[in-house]
CSV table of C-alpha atoms in Angstrom, one decimal:
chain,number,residue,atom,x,y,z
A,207,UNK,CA,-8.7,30.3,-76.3
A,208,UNK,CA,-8.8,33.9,-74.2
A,209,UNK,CA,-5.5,35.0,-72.7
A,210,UNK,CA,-6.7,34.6,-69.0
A,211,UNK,CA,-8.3,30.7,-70.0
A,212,UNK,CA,-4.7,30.3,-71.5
A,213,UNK,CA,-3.0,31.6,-67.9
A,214,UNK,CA,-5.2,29.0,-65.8
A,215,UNK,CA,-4.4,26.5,-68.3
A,216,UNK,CA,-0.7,27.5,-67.9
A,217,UNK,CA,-0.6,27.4,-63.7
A,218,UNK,CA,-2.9,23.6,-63.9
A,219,UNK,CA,0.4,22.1,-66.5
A,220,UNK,CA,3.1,24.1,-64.3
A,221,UNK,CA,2.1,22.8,-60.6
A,222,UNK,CA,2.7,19.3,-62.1
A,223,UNK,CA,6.5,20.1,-62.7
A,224,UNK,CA,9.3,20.3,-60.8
A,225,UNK,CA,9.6,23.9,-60.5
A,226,UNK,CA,9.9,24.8,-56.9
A,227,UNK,CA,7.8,28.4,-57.6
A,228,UNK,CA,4.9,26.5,-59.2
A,229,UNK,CA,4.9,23.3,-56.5
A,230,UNK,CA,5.0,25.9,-53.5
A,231,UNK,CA,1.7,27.6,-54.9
A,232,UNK,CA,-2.1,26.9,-53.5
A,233,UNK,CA,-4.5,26.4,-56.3
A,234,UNK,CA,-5.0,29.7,-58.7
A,235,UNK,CA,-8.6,31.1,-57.9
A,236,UNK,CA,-9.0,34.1,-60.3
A,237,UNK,CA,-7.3,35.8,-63.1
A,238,UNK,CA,-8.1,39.6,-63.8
A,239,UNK,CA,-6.6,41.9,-66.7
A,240,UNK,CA,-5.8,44.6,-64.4
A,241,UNK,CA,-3.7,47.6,-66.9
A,242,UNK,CA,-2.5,47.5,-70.7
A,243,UNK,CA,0.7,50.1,-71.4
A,244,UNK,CA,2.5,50.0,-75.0
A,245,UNK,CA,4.4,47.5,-73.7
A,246,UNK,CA,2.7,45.1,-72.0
A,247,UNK,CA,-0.2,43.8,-70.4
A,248,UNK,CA,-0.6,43.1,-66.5
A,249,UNK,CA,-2.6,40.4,-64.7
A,250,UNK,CA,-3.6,39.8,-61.3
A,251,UNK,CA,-3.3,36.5,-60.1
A,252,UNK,CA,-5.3,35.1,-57.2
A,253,UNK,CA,-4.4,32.1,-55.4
A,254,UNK,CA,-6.2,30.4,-52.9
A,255,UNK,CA,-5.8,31.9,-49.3
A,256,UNK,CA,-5.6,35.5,-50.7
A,257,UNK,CA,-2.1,35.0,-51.9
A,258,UNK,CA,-1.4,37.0,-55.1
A,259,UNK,CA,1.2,38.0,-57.7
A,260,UNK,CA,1.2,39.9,-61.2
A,261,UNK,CA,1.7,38.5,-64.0
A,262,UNK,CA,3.4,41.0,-66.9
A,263,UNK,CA,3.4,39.8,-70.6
A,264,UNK,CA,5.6,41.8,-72.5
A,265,UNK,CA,3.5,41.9,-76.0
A,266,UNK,CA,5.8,42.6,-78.7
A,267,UNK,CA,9.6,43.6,-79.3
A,268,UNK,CA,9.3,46.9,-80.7
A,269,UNK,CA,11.3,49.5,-80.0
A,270,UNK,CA,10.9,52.0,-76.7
A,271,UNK,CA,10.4,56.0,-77.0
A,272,UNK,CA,14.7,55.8,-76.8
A,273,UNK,CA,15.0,53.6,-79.6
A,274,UNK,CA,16.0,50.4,-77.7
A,275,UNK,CA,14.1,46.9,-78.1
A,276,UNK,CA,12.0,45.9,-74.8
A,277,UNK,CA,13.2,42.6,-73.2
A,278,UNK,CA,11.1,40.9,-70.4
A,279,UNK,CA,14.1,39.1,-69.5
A,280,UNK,CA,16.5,42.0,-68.9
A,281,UNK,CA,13.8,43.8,-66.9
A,282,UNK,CA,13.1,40.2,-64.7
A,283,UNK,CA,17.1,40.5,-64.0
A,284,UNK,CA,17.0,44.5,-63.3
A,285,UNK,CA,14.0,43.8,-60.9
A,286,UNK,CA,16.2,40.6,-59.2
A,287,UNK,CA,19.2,43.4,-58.9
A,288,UNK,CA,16.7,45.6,-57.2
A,289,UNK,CA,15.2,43.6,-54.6
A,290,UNK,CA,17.6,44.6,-51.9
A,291,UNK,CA,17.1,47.9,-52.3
A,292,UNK,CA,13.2,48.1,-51.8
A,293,UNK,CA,12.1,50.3,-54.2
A,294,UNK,CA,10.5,47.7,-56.9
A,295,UNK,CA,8.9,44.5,-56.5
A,296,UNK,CA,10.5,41.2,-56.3
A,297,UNK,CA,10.4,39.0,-59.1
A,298,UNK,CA,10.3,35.5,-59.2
A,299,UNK,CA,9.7,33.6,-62.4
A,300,UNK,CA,10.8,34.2,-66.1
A,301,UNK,CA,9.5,32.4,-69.2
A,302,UNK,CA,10.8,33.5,-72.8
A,303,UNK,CA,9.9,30.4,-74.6
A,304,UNK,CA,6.2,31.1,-75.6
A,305,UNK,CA,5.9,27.4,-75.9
A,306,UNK,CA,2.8,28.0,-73.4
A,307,UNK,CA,1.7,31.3,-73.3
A,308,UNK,CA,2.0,33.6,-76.7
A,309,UNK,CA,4.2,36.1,-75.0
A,310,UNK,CA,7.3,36.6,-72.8
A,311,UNK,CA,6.4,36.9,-69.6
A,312,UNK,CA,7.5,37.6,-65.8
A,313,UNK,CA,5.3,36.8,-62.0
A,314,UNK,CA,6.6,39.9,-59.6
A,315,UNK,CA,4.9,40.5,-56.5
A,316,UNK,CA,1.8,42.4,-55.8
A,317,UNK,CA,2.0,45.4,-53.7
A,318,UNK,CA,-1.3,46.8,-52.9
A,319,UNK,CA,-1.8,50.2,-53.9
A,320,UNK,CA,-3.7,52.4,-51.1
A,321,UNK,CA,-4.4,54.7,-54.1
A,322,UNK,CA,-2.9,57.5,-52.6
A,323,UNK,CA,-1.4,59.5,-55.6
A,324,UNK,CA,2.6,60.9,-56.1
A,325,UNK,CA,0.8,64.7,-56.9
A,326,UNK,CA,-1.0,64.2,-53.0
A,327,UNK,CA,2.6,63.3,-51.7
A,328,UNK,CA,5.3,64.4,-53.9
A,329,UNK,CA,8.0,65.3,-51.3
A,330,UNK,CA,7.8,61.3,-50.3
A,331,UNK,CA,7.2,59.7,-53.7
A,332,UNK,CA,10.5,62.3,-55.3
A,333,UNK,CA,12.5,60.6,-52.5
A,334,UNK,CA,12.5,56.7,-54.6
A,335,UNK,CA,13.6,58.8,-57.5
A,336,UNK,CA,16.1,60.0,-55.6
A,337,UNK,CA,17.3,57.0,-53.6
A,338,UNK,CA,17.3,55.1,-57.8
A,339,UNK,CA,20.2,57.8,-58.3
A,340,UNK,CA,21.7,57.2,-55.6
A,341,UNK,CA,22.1,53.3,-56.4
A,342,UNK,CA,25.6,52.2,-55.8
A,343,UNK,CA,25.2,49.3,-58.6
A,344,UNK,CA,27.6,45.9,-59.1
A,345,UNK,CA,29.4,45.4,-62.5
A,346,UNK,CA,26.8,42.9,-63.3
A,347,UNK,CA,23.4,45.1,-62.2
A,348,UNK,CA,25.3,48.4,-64.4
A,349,UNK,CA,25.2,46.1,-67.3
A,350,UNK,CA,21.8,45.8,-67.1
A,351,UNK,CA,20.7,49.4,-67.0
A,352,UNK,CA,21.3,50.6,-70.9
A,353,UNK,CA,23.4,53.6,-71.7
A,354,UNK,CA,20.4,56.8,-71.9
A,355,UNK,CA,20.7,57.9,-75.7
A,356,UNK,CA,23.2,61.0,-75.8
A,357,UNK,CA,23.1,63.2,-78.3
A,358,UNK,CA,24.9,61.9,-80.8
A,359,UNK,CA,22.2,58.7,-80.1
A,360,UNK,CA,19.2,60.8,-80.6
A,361,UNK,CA,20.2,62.2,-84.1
A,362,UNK,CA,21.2,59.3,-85.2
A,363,UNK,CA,17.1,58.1,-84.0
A,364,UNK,CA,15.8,60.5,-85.4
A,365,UNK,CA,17.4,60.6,-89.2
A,366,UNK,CA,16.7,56.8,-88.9
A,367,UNK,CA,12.7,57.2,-87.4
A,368,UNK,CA,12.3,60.2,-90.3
A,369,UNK,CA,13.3,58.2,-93.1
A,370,UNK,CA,10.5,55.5,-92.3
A,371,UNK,CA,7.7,58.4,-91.5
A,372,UNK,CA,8.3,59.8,-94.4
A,373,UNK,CA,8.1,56.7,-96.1
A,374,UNK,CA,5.0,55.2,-94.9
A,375,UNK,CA,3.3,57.9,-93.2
A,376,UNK,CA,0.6,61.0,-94.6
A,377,UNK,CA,0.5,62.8,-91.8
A,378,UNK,CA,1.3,66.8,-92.0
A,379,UNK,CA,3.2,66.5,-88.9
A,380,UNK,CA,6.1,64.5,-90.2
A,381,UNK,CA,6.9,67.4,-92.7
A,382,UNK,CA,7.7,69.7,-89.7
A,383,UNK,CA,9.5,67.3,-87.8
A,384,UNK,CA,11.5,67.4,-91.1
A,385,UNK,CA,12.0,70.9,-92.2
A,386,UNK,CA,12.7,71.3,-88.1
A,387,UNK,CA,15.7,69.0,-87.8
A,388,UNK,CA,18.5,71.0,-87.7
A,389,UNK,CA,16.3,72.9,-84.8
A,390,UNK,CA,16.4,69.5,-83.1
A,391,UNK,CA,20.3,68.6,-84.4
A,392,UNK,CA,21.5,71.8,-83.1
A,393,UNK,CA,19.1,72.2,-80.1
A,394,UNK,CA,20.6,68.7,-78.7
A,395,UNK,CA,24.5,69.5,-79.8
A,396,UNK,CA,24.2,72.2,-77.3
A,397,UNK,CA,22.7,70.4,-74.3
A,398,UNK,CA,24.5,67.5,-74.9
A,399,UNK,CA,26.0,67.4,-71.2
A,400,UNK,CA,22.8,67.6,-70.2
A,401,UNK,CA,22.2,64.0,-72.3
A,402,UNK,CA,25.5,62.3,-70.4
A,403,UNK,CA,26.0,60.3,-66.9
A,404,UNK,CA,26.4,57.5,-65.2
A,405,UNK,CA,23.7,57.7,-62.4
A,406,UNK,CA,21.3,55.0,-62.8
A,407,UNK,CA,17.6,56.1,-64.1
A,408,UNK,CA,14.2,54.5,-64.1
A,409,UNK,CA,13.4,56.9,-67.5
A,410,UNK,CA,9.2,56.5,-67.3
A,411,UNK,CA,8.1,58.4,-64.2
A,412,UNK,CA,4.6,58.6,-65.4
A,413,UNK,CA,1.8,58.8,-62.5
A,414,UNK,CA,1.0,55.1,-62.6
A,415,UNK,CA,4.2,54.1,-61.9
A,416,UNK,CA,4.5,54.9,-58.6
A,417,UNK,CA,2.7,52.5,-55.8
A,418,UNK,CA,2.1,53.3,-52.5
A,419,UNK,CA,2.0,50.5,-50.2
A,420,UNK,CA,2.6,50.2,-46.7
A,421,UNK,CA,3.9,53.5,-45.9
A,422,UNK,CA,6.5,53.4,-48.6
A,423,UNK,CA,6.7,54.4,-52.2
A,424,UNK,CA,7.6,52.3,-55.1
A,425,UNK,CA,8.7,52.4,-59.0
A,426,UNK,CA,7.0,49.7,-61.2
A,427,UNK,CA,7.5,48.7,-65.5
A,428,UNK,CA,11.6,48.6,-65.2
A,429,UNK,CA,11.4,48.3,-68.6
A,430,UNK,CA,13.4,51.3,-69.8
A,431,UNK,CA,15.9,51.9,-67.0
A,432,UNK,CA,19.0,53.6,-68.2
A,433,UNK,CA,22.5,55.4,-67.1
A,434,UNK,CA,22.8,59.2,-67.6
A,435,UNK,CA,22.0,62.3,-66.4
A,436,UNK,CA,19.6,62.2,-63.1
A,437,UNK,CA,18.1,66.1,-64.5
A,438,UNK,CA,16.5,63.8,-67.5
A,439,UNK,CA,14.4,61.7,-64.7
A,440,UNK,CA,13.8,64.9,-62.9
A,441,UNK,CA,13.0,66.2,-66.3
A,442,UNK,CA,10.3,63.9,-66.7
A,443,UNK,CA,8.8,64.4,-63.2
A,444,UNK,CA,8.1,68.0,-64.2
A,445,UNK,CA,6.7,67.1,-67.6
A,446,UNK,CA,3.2,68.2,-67.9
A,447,UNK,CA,2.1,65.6,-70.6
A,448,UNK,CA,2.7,62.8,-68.2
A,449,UNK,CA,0.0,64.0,-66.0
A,450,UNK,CA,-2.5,65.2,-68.7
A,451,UNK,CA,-2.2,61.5,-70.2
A,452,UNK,CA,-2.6,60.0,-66.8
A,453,UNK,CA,-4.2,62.2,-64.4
A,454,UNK,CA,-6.3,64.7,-67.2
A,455,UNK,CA,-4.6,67.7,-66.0
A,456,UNK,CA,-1.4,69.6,-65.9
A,457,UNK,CA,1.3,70.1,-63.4
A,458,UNK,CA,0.5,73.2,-61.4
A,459,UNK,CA,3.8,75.9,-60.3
A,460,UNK,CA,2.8,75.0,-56.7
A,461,UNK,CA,3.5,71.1,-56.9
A,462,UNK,CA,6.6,71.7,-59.6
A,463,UNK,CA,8.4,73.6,-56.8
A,464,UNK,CA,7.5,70.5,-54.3
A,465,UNK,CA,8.9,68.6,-56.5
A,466,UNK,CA,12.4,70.4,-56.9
A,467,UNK,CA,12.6,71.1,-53.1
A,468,UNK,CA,12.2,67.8,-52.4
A,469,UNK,CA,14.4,66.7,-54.3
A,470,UNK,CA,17.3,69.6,-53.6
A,471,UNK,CA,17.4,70.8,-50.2
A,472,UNK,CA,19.4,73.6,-51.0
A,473,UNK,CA,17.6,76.2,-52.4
A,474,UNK,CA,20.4,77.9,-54.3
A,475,UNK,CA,20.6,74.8,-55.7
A,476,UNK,CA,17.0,74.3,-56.7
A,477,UNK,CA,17.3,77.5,-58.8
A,478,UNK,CA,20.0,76.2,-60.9
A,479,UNK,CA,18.9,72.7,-61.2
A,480,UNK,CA,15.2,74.0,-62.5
A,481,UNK,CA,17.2,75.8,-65.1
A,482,UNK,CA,19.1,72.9,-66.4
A,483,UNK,CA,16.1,70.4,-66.1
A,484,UNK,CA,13.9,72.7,-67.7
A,485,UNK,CA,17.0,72.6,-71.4
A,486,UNK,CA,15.3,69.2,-71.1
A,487,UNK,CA,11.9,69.6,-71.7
A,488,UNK,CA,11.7,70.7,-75.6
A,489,UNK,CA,13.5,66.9,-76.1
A,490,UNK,CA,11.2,65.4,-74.5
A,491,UNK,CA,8.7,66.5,-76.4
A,492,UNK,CA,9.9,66.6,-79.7
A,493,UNK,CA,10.9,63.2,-79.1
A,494,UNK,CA,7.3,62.1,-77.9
A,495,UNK,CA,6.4,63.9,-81.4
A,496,UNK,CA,8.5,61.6,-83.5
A,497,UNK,CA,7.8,58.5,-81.0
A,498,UNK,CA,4.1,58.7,-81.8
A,499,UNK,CA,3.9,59.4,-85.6
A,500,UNK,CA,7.1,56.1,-85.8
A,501,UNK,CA,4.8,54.3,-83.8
A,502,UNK,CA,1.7,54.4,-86.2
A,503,UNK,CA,3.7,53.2,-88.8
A,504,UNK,CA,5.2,50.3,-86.9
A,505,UNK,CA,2.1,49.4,-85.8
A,506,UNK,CA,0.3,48.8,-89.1
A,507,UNK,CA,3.5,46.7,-89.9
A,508,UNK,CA,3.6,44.3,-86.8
A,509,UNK,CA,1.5,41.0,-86.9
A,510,UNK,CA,-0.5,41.2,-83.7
A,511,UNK,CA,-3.6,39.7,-83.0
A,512,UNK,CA,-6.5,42.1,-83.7
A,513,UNK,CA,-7.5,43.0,-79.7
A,514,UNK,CA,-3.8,44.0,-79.4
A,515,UNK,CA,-3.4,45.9,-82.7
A,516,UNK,CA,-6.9,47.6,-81.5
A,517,UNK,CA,-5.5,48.8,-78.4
A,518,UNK,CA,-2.2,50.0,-79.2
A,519,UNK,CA,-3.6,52.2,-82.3
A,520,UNK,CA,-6.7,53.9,-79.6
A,521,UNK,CA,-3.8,54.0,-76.6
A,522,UNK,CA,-1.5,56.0,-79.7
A,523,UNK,CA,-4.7,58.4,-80.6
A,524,UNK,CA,-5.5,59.3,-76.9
A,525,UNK,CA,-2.0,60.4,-76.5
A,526,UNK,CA,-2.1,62.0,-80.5
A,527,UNK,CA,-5.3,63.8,-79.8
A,528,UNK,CA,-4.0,65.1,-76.3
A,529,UNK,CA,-0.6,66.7,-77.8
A,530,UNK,CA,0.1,65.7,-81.6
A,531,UNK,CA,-0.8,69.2,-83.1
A,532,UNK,CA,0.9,71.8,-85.3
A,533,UNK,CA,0.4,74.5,-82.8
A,534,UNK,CA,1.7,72.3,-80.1
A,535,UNK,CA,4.9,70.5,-82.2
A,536,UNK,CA,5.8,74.5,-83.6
A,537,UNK,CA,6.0,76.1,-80.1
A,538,UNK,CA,8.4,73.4,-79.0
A,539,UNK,CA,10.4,74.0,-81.9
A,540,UNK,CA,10.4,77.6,-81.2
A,541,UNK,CA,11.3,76.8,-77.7
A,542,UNK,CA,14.6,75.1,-78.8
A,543,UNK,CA,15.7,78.4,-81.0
A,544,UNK,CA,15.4,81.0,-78.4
């Protein structure tokens, strides 16, 4: 049976039980695959008198680019300590049993997306980043945002990721991530400040992650939020990759100094701040280097049903073919000697 028969034949069972969420909805109309990430897969659901939700499976428990395993459920409790906040959906059902469907699972609310994009309104869409690190978080809700790997974290990753590319994988690239390392070691020993806070992150600011709805903006897939440094989130927002893999272009100067003045009002500030975020960028990178050649190892590994395996391995090559090359992986180690 497809996934989407499975989902109607899922909702029919559930609005016999007791469950208040399932009794209060009309009958379900339509079921559309509406985004695959490494992650997960989203559907929309449409119930009748236009109500709708989305449905997020979370497809596998591999780990994420910082080395920690995904968990639908902790990401269902981070959006439930978010709601107050409006900056994320609301969440309202949870099911880790795959006794029904063949993967973990959470409903969240729809917010229609006017399409308007972050790069058309960046001085707007930098102010959720800003008000996530500005979160004044409970005992309860800080537990739930992971520590962000500091250095002594991201070694430790990539000796461990190294071993098992080495192992398994033929590909050129893993040789100069290895005759590299101590280029990476050393590189994050001396930012390692830059590695260390306690402000809470969202830590995957691509493009599509950001929805506009309603005059507002708001941050979707809380699947990798963290605690650390707010320069590595600002880090990312200035990362050209994320906008060649989504958008099919690179950030230009122009919108990279939006983005800093909108987020620093103070321009003496803004000068130092692009300094420090910019000590970020070569670890991003390398890391996305190691993430992707770990990642088509793992993959051959994990028992996944073909369409899945499929996708995963052409979603890894779009983003291999777009930055995964020699001349690309040296300059950024060159970057981190100077």
């Amino acid at each position: 049976m497809k996934l989407n028969e499975q989902i109607y034949s899922y909702f029919s069972v559930k609005k016999e039980s007791d469950d208040d969420f399932f009794i209060s909805l009309p009958p379900l109309q339509e079921v559309k695959e509406i985004g695959k990430g490494l992650q997960n897969v989203n559907y929309e659901l449409l119930f009748e008198g236009n109500l709708k939700y989305i449905l997020r499976f979370n497809t596998w428990k591999g780990e994420d680019v910082y080395g920690e395993v995904v968990s639908i459920r902790d990401e269902f409790e981070i959006l439930k300590a978010l709601e107050s906040y409006c900056i994320a959906p609301k969440v309202f059902y949870c099911d880790t049993t795959r006794k029904a469907l063949p993967f973990d699972f959470l409903i969240e609310e729809y917010l229609y997306n006017d399409g308007e994009k972050t790069i058309e309104d960046f001085e707007n869409s930098v102010k959720v980043v800003k008000k996530i690190h500005s979160l004044t978080l409970d005992d309860k809700a800080r537990k739930l945002f992971k520590r962000s790997p500091d250095a002594p974290h991201k070694i430790n990753r990539y000796k461990r990721w190294q071993e098992i590319i080495l192992n398994e994988s033929g590909d050129p690239l893993a040789l100069l991530l290895e005759t590299n390392k101590e280029v990476y070691f050393k590189y994050v020993n001396e930012h390692a400040s830059l590695l260390e806070g306690d402000t809470p992150l969202h830590c995957d600011l691509f493009p599509e992650n950001f929805l506009h709805y309603n005059n507002s903006w708001f941050l979707i897939d809380w699947q990798t939020p963290g605690l650390g440094n707010k320069y590595w989130d600002i880090a990312f927002l200035l990362w050209n990759f994320s906008y060649q893999f989504s958008l099919g272009r690179e950030l230009t100067n122009e919108e990279e100094k939006k983005i800093i003045s909108a987020y620093f009002e103070d321009e003496g500030d803004q000068k130092v701040a692009l300094q420090e975020i910019k000590k970020l960028l070569p670890i991003l990178y390398i890391d996305l280097f190691q993430f992707l050649l770990y990642k088509s190892v793992v993959f051959k590994r994990e028992k996944l049903p073909l369409w899945l395996r499929d996708f995963l391995q052409k979603r890894l090559e779009v983003a291999k073919d777009l930055i995964l090359k020699e001349k690309t992986v040296s300059y950024w180690f060159l970057q981190m000697k100077r």
